[in-house]
PDB file of C-alpha atoms in Angstrom:
ATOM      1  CA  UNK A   1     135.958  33.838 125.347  1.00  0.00           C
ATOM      2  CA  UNK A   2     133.666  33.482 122.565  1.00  0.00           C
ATOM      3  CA  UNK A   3     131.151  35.313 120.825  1.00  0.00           C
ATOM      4  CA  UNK A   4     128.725  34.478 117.928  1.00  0.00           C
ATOM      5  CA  UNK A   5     127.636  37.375 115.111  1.00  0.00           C
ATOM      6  CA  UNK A   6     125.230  36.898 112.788  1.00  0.00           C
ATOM      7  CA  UNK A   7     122.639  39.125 111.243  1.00  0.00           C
ATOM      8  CA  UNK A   8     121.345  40.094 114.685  1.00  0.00           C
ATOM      9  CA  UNK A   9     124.403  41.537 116.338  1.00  0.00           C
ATOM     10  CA  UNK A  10     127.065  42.434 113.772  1.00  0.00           C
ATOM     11  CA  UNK A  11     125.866  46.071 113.298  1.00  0.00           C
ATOM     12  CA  UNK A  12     126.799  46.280 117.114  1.00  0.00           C
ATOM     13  CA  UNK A  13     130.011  44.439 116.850  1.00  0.00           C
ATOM     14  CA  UNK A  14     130.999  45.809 113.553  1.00  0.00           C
ATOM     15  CA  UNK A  15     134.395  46.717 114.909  1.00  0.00           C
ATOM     16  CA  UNK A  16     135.054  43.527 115.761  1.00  0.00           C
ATOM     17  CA  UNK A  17     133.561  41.935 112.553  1.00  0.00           C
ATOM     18  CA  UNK A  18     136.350  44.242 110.896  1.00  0.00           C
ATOM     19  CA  UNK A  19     139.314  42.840 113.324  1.00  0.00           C
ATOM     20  CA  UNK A  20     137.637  39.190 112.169  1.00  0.00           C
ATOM     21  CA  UNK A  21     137.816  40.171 108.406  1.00  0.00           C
ATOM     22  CA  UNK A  22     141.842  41.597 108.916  1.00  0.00           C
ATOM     23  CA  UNK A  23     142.699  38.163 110.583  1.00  0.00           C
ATOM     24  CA  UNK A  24     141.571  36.193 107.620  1.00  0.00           C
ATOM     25  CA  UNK A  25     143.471  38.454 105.329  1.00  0.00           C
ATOM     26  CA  UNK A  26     146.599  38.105 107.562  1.00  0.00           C
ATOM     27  CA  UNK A  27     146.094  34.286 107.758  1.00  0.00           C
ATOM     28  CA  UNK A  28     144.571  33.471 104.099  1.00  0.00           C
ATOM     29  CA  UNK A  29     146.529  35.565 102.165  1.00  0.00           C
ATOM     30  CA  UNK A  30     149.861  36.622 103.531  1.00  0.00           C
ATOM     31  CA  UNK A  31     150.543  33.455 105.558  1.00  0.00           C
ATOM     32  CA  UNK A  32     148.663  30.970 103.184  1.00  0.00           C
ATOM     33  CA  UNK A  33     149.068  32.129 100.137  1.00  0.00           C
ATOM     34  CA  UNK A  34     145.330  31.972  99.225  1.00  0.00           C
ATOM     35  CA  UNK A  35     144.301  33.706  96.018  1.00  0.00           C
ATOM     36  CA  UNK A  36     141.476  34.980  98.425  1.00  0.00           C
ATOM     37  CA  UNK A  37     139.647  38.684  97.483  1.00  0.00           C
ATOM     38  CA  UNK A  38     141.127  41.299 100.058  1.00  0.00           C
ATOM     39  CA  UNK A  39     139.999  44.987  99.395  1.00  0.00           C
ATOM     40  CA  UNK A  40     141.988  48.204 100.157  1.00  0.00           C
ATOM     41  CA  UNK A  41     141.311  48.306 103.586  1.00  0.00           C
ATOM     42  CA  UNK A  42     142.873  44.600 104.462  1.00  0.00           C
ATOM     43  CA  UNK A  43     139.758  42.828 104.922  1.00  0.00           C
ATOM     44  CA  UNK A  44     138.865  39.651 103.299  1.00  0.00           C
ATOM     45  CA  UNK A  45     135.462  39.717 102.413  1.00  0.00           C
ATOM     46  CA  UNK A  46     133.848  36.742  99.519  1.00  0.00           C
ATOM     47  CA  UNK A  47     130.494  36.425  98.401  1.00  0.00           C
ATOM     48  CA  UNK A  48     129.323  33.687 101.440  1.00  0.00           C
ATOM     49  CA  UNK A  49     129.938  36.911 103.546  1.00  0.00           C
ATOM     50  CA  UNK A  50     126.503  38.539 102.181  1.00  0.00           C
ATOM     51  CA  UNK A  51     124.310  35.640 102.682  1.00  0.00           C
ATOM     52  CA  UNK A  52     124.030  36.334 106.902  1.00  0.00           C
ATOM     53  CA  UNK A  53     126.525  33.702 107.811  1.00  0.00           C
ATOM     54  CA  UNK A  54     126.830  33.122 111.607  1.00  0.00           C
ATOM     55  CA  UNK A  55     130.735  33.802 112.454  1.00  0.00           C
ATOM     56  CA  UNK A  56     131.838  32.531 115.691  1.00  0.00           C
ATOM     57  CA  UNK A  57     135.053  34.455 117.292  1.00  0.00           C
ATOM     58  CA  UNK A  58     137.473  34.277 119.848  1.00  0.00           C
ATOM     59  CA  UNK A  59     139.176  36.890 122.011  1.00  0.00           C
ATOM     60  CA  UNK A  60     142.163  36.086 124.128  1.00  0.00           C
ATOM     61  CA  UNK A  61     142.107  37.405 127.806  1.00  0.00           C
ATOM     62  CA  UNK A  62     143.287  40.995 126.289  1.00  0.00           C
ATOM     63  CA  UNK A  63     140.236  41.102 124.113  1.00  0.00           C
ATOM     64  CA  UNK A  64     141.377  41.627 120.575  1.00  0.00           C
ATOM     65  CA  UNK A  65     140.216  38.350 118.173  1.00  0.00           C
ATOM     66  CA  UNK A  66     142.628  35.800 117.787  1.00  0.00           C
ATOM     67  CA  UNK A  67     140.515  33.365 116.319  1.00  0.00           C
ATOM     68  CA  UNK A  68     137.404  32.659 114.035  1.00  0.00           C
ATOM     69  CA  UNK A  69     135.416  30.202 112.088  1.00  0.00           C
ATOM     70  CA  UNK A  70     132.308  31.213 109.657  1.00  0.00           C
ATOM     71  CA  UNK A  71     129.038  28.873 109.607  1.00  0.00           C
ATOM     72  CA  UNK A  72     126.523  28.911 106.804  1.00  0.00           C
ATOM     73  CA  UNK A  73     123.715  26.906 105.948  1.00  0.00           C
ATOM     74  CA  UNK A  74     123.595  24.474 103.062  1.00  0.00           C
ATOM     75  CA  UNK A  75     119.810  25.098 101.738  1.00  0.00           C
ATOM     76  CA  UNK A  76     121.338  28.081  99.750  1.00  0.00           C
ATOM     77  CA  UNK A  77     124.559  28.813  97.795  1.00  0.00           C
ATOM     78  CA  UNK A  78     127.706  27.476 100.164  1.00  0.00           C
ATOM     79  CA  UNK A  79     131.491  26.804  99.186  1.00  0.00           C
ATOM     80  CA  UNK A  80     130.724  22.831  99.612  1.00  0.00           C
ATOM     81  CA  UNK A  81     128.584  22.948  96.390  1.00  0.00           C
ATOM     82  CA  UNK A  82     129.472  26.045  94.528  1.00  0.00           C
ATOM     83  CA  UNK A  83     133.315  25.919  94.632  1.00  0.00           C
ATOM     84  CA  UNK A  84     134.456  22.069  95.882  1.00  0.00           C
ATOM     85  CA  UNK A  85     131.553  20.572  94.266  1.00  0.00           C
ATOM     86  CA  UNK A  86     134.331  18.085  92.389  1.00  0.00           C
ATOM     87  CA  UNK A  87     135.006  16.587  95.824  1.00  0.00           C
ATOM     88  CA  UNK A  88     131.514  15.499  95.830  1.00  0.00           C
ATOM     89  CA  UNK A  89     132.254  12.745  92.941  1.00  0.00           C
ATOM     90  CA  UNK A  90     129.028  13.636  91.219  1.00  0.00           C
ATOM     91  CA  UNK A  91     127.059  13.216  94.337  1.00  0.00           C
ATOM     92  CA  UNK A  92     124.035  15.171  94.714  1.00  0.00           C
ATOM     93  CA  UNK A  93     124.124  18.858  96.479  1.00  0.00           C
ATOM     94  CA  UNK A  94     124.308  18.985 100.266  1.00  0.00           C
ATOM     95  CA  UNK A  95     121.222  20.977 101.092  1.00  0.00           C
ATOM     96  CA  UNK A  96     119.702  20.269 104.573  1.00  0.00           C
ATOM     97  CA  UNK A  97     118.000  22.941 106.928  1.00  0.00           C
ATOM     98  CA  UNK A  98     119.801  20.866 109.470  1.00  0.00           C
ATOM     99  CA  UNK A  99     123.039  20.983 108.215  1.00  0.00           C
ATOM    100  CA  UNK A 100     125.864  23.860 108.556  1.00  0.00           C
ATOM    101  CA  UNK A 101     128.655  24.546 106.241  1.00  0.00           C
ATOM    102  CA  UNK A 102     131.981  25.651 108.324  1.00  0.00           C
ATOM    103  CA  UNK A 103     134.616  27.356 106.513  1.00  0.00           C
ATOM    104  CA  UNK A 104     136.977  30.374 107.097  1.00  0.00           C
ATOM    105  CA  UNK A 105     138.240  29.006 110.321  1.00  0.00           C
ATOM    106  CA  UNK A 106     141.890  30.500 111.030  1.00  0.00           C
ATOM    107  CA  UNK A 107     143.993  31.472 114.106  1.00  0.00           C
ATOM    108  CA  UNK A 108     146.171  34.025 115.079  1.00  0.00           C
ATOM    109  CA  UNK A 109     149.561  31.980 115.444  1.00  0.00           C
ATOM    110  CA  UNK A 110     151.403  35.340 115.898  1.00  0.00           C
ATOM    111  CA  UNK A 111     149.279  36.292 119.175  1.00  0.00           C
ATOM    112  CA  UNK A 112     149.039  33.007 120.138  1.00  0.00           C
ATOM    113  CA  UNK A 113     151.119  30.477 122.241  1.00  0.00           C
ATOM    114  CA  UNK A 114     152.265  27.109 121.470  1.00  0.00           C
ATOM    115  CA  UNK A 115     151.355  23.902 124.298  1.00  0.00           C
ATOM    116  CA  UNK A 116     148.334  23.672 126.271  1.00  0.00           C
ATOM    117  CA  UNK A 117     146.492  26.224 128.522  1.00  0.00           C
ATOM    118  CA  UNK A 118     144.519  29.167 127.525  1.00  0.00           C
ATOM    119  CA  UNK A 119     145.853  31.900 124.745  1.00  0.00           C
ATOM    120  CA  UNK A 120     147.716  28.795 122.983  1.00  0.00           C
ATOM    121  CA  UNK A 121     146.776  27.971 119.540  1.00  0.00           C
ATOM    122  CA  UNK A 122     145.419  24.276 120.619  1.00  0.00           C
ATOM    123  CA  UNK A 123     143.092  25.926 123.163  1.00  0.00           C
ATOM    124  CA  UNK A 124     142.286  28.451 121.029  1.00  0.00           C
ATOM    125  CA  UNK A 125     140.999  26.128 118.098  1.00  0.00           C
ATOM    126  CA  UNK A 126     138.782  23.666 121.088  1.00  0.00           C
ATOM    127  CA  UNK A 127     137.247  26.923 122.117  1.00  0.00           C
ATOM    128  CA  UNK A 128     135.895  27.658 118.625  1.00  0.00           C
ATOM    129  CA  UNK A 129     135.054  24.119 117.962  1.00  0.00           C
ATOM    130  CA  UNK A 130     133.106  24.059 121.347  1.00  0.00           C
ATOM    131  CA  UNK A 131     130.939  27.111 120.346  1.00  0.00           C
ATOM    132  CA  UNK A 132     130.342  26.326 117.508  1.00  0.00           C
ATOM    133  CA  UNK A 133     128.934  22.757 117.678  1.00  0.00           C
ATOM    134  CA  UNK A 134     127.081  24.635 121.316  1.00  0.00           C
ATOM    135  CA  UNK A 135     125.642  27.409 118.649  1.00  0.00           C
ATOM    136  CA  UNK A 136     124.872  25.067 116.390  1.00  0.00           C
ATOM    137  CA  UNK A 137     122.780  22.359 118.707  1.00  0.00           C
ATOM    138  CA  UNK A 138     121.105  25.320 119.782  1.00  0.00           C
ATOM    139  CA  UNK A 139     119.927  25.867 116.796  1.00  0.00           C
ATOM    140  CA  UNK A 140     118.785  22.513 115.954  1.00  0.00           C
ATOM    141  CA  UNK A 141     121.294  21.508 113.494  1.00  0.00           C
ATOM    142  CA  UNK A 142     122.445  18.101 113.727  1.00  0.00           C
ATOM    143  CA  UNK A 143     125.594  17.697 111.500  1.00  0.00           C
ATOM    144  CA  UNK A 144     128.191  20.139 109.893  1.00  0.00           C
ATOM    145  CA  UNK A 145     130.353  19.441 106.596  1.00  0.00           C
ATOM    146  CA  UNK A 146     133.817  21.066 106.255  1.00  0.00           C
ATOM    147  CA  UNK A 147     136.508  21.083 103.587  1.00  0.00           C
ATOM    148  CA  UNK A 148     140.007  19.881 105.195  1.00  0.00           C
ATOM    149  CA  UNK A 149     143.351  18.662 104.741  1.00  0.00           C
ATOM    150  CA  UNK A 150     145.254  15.717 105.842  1.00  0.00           C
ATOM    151  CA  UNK A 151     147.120  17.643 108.693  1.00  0.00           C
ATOM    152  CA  UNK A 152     143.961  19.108 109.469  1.00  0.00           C
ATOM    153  CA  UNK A 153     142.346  15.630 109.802  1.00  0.00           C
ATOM    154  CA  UNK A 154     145.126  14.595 111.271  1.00  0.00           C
ATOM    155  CA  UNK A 155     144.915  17.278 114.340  1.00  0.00           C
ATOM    156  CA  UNK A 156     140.996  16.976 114.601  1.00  0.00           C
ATOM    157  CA  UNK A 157     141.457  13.002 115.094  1.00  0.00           C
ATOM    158  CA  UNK A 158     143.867  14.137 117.968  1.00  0.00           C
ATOM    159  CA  UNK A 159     141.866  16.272 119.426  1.00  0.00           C
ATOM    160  CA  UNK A 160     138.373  14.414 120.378  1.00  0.00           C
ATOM    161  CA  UNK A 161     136.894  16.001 117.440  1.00  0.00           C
ATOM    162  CA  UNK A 162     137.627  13.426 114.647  1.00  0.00           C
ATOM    163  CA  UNK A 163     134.773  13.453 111.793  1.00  0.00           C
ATOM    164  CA  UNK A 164     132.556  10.419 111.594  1.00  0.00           C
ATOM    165  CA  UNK A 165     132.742  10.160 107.892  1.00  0.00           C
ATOM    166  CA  UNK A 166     133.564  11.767 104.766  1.00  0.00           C
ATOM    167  CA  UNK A 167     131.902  13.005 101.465  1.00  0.00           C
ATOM    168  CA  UNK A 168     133.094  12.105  97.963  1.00  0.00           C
ATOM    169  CA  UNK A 169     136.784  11.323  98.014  1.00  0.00           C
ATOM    170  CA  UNK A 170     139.812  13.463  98.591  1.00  0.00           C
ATOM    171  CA  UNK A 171     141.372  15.448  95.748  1.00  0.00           C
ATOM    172  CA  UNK A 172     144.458  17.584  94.701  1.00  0.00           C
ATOM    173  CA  UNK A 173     143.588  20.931  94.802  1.00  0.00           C
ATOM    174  CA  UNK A 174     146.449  23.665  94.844  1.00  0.00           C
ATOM    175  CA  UNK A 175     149.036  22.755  97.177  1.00  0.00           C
ATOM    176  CA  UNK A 176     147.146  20.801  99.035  1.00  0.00           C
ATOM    177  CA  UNK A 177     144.823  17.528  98.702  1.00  0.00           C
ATOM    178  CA  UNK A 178     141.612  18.483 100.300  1.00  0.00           C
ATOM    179  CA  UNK A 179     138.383  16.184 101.742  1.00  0.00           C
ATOM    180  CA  UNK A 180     134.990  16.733 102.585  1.00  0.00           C
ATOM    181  CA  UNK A 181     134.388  15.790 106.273  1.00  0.00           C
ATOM    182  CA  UNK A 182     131.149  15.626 108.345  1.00  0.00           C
ATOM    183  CA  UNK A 183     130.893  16.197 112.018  1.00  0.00           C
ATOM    184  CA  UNK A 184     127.904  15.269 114.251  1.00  0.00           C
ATOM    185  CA  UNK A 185     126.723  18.274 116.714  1.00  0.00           C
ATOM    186  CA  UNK A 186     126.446  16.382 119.602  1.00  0.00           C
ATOM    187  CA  UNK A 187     126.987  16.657 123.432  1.00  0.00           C
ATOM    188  CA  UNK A 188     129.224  13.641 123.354  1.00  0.00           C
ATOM    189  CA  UNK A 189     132.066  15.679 120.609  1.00  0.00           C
ATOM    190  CA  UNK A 190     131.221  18.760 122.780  1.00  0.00           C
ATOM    191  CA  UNK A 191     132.555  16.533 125.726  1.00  0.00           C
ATOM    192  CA  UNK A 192     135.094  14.953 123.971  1.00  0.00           C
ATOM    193  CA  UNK A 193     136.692  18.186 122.870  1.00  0.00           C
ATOM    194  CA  UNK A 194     136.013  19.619 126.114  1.00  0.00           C
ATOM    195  CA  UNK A 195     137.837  16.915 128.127  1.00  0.00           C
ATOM    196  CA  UNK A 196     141.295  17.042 125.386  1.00  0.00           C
ATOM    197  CA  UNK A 197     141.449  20.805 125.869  1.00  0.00           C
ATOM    198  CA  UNK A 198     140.314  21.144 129.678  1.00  0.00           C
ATOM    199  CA  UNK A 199     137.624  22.986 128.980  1.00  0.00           C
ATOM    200  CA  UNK A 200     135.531  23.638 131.904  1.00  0.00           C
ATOM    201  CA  UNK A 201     132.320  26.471 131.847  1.00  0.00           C
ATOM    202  CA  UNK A 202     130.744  28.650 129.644  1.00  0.00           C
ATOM    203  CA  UNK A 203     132.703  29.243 126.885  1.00  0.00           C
ATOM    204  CA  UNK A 204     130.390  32.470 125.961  1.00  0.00           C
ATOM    205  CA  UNK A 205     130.601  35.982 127.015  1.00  0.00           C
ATOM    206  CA  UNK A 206     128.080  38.184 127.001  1.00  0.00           C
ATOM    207  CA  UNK A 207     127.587  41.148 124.777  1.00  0.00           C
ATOM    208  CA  UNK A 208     128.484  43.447 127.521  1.00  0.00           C
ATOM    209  CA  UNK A 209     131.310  41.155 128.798  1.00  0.00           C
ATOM    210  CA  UNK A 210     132.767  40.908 125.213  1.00  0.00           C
ATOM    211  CA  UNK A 211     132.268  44.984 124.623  1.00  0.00           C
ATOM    212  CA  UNK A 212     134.030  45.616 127.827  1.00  0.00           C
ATOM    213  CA  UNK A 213     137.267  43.706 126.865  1.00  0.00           C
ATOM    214  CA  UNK A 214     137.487  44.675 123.458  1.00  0.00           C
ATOM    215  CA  UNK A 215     137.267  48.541 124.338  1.00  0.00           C
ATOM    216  CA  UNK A 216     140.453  47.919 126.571  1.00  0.00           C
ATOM    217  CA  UNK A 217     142.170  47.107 123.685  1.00  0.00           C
ATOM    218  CA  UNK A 218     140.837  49.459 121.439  1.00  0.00           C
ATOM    219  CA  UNK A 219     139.615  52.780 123.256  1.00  0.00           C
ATOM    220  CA  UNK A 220     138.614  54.362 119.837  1.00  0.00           C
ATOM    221  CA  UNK A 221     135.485  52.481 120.600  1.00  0.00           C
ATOM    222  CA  UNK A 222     134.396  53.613 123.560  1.00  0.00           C
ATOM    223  CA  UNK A 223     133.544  57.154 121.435  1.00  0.00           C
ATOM    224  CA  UNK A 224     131.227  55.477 119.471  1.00  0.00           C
ATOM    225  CA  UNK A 225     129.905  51.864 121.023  1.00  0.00           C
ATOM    226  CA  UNK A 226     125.990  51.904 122.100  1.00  0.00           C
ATOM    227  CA  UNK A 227     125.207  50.322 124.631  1.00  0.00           C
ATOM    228  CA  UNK A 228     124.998  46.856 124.558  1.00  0.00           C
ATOM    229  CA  UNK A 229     121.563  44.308 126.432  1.00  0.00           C
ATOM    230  CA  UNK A 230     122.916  41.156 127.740  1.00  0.00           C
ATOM    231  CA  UNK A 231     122.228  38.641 124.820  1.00  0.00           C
ATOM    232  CA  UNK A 232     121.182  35.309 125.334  1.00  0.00           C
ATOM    233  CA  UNK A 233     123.327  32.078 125.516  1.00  0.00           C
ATOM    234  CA  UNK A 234     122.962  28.401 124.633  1.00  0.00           C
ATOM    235  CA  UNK A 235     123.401  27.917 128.165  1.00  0.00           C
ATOM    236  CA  UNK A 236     121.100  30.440 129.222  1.00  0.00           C
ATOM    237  CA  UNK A 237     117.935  28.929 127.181  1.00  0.00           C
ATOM    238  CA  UNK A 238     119.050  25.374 128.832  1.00  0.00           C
ATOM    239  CA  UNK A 239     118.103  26.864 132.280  1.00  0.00           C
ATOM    240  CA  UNK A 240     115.146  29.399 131.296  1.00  0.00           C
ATOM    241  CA  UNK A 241     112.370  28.698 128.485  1.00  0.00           C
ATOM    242  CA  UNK A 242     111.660  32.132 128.348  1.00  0.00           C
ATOM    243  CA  UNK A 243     115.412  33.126 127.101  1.00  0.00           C
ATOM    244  CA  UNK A 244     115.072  29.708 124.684  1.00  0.00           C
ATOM    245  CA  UNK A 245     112.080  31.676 122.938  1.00  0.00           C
ATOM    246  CA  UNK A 246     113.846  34.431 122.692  1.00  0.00           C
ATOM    247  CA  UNK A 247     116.793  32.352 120.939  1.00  0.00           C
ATOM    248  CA  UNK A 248     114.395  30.806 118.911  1.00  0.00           C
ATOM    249  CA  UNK A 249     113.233  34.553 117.552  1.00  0.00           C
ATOM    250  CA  UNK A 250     116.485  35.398 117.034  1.00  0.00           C
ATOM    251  CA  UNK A 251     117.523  32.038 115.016  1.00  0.00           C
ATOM    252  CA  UNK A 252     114.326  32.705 112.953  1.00  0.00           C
ATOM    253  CA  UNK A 253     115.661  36.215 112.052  1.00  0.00           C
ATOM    254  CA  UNK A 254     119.159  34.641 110.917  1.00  0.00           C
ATOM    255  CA  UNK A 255     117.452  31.933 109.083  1.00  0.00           C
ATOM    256  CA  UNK A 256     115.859  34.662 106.928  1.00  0.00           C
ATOM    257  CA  UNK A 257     117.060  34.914 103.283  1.00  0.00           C
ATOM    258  CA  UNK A 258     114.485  37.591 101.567  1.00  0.00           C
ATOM    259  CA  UNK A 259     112.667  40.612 103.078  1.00  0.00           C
ATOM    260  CA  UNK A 260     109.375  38.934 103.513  1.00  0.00           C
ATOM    261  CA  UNK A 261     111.002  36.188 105.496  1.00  0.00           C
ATOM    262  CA  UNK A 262     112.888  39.123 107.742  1.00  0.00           C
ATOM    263  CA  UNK A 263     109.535  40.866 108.153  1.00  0.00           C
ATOM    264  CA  UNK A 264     107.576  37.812 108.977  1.00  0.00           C
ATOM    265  CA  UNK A 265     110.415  36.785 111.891  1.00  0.00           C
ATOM    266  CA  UNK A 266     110.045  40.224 113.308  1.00  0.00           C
ATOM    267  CA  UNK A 267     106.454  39.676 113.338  1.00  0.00           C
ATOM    268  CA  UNK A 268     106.660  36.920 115.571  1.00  0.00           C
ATOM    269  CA  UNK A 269     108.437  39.300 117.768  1.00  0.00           C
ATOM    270  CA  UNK A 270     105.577  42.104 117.856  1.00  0.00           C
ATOM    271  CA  UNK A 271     102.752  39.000 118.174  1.00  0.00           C
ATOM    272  CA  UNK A 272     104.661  37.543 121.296  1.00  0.00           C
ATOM    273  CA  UNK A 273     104.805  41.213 122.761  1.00  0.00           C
ATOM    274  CA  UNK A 274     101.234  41.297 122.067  1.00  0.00           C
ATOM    275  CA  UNK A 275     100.329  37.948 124.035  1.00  0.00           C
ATOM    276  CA  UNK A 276     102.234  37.857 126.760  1.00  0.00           C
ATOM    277  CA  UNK A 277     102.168  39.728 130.139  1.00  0.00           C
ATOM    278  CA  UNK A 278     104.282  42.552 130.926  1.00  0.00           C
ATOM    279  CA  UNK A 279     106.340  40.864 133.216  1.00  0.00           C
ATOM    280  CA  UNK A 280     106.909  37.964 130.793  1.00  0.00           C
ATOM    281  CA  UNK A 281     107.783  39.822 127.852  1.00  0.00           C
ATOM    282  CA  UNK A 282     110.321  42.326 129.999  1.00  0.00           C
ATOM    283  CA  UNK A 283     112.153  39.138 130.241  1.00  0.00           C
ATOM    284  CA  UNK A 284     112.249  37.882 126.873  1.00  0.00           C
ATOM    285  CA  UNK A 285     113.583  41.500 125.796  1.00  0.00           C
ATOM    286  CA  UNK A 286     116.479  41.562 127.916  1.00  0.00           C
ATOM    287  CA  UNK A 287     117.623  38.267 126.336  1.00  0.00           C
ATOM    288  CA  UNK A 288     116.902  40.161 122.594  1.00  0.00           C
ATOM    289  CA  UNK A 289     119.015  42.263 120.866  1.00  0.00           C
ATOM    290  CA  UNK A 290     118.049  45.866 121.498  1.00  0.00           C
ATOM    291  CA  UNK A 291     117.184  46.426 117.429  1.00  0.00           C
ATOM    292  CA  UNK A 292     115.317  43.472 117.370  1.00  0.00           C
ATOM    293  CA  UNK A 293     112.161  44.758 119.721  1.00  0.00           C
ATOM    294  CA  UNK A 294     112.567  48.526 119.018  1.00  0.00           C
TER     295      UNK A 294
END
């Protein structure tokens, strides 16, 4: 099951967020061998994580995170351009509204099965790809760029989710060469990776769906969780306009980079309130965040 945090939500879920920080420290550092910053609580935090990145996040059937992948967009600082700018060959920065920078993705291989069905690695990684490129269509972004490797390449090409072309040219870099790849959001690699995995549904839970599994596993939470609205899906808005505008208000809120920009999405908010009948906005709040029309 999958669940998206981003600047909306991850005050709510920051027990989660934690778990999703521990995993990469687990996978980047101990199992990698990244030189990656983890502080003295395990987590492995880098600057990208302060700019409201979206992180999408996977919990097996036992609710505890066993997989994750962090989205950013390119119009401000990103890895692709700030750290593996060499890969670009001198090309110019990728900065497009429309374009999302995916990075951080890892998997719990210790939790995790091997073969097919659900709670195996292979699932595991279609599941995040899945809502992901759903998030991001949602959203209206068109294309996302991620650095790889050639087994990485090698296991997206298998998988229905090959990329369509590449940036720059592939270089040494540690132990590894790494490339620049580009993948289109698009119903047909949605389907594609839907059909290798067997896929079938809503891959998204629902706030309270996703706070109900993870307290099972970790009943230190119940103490302190609030309680948690229904949030809107990318399938929802698909059937309901009303829950699209809501998406839409909360996109505009994760979009935000300064203070003016925050105060001028939760504006929107308050004028929509304002213009709409009772019984229409009752509607759009229950697919909002709580904090978002306090």
């Amino acid at each position: 099951m999958i669940i998206v945090l981003d600047a909306l939500n991850r005050d709510i879920f920051a027990d989660i967020m934690r778990d999703v920080f521990a995993l990469r420290a687990r996978v980047f550092r101990d199992r990698l061998g990244w030189d990656v910053q983890v502080n003295e609580e395990g987590l492995e935090i880098d600057v990208f994580d302060g700019l409201d990145p979206a992180y999408v996040v996977s919990l097996d059937d036992e609710g505890r995170v066993v997989g994750t992948m962090r989205l950013l967009q390119t119009t401000g600082p990103h890895m692709m351009t700030d750290v593996f700018a060499e890969l670009l060959d001198g090309e110019p920065a990728l900065r497009d509204p429309q374009v999302w920078e995916a990075t951080r993705f890892c998997i719990d291989t210790e939790r995790l099965g091997r073969g097919a069905g659900r709670n195996t690695v292979s699932y595991v990684t279609s599941e995040i790809m899945v809502g992901a490129f759903e998030y991001a269509m949602q959203a209206g972004v068109t294309d996302a760029v991620a650095v790889i490797d050639p087994v990485m390449n090698r296991l997206m090409r298998r998988s229905g989710n090959a990329p369509y072309d590449y940036l720059g040219s592939a270089k040494p870099m540690g132990k590894v060469v790494a490339m620049a790849a580009l993948m289109d959001a698009s119903a047909e690699r949605v389907a594609s990776i839907r059909e290798f995995a067997g896929i079938e549904g809503d891959v998204f839970g629902t706030e309270e769906e996703i706070r109900t599994m993870f307290t099972v596993t970790h009943p230190e939470v119940r103490k302190t969780a609030a309680p948690v609205a229904p949030a809107a899906s990318a399938s929802d808005a698909a059937q309901n306009p009303l829950v699209a505008l809501a998406i839409y208000c909360r996109d505009q809120l994760q979009a935000a980079r300064t203070d003016e920009e925050r105060e001028a999405a939760q504006a929107l908010v308050s004028e929509i309130a304002r213009s709409v009948p009772k019984s229409v906005w009752s509607e759009i709040r229950n697919a909002l965040p709580e904090h978002m029309t306090a």
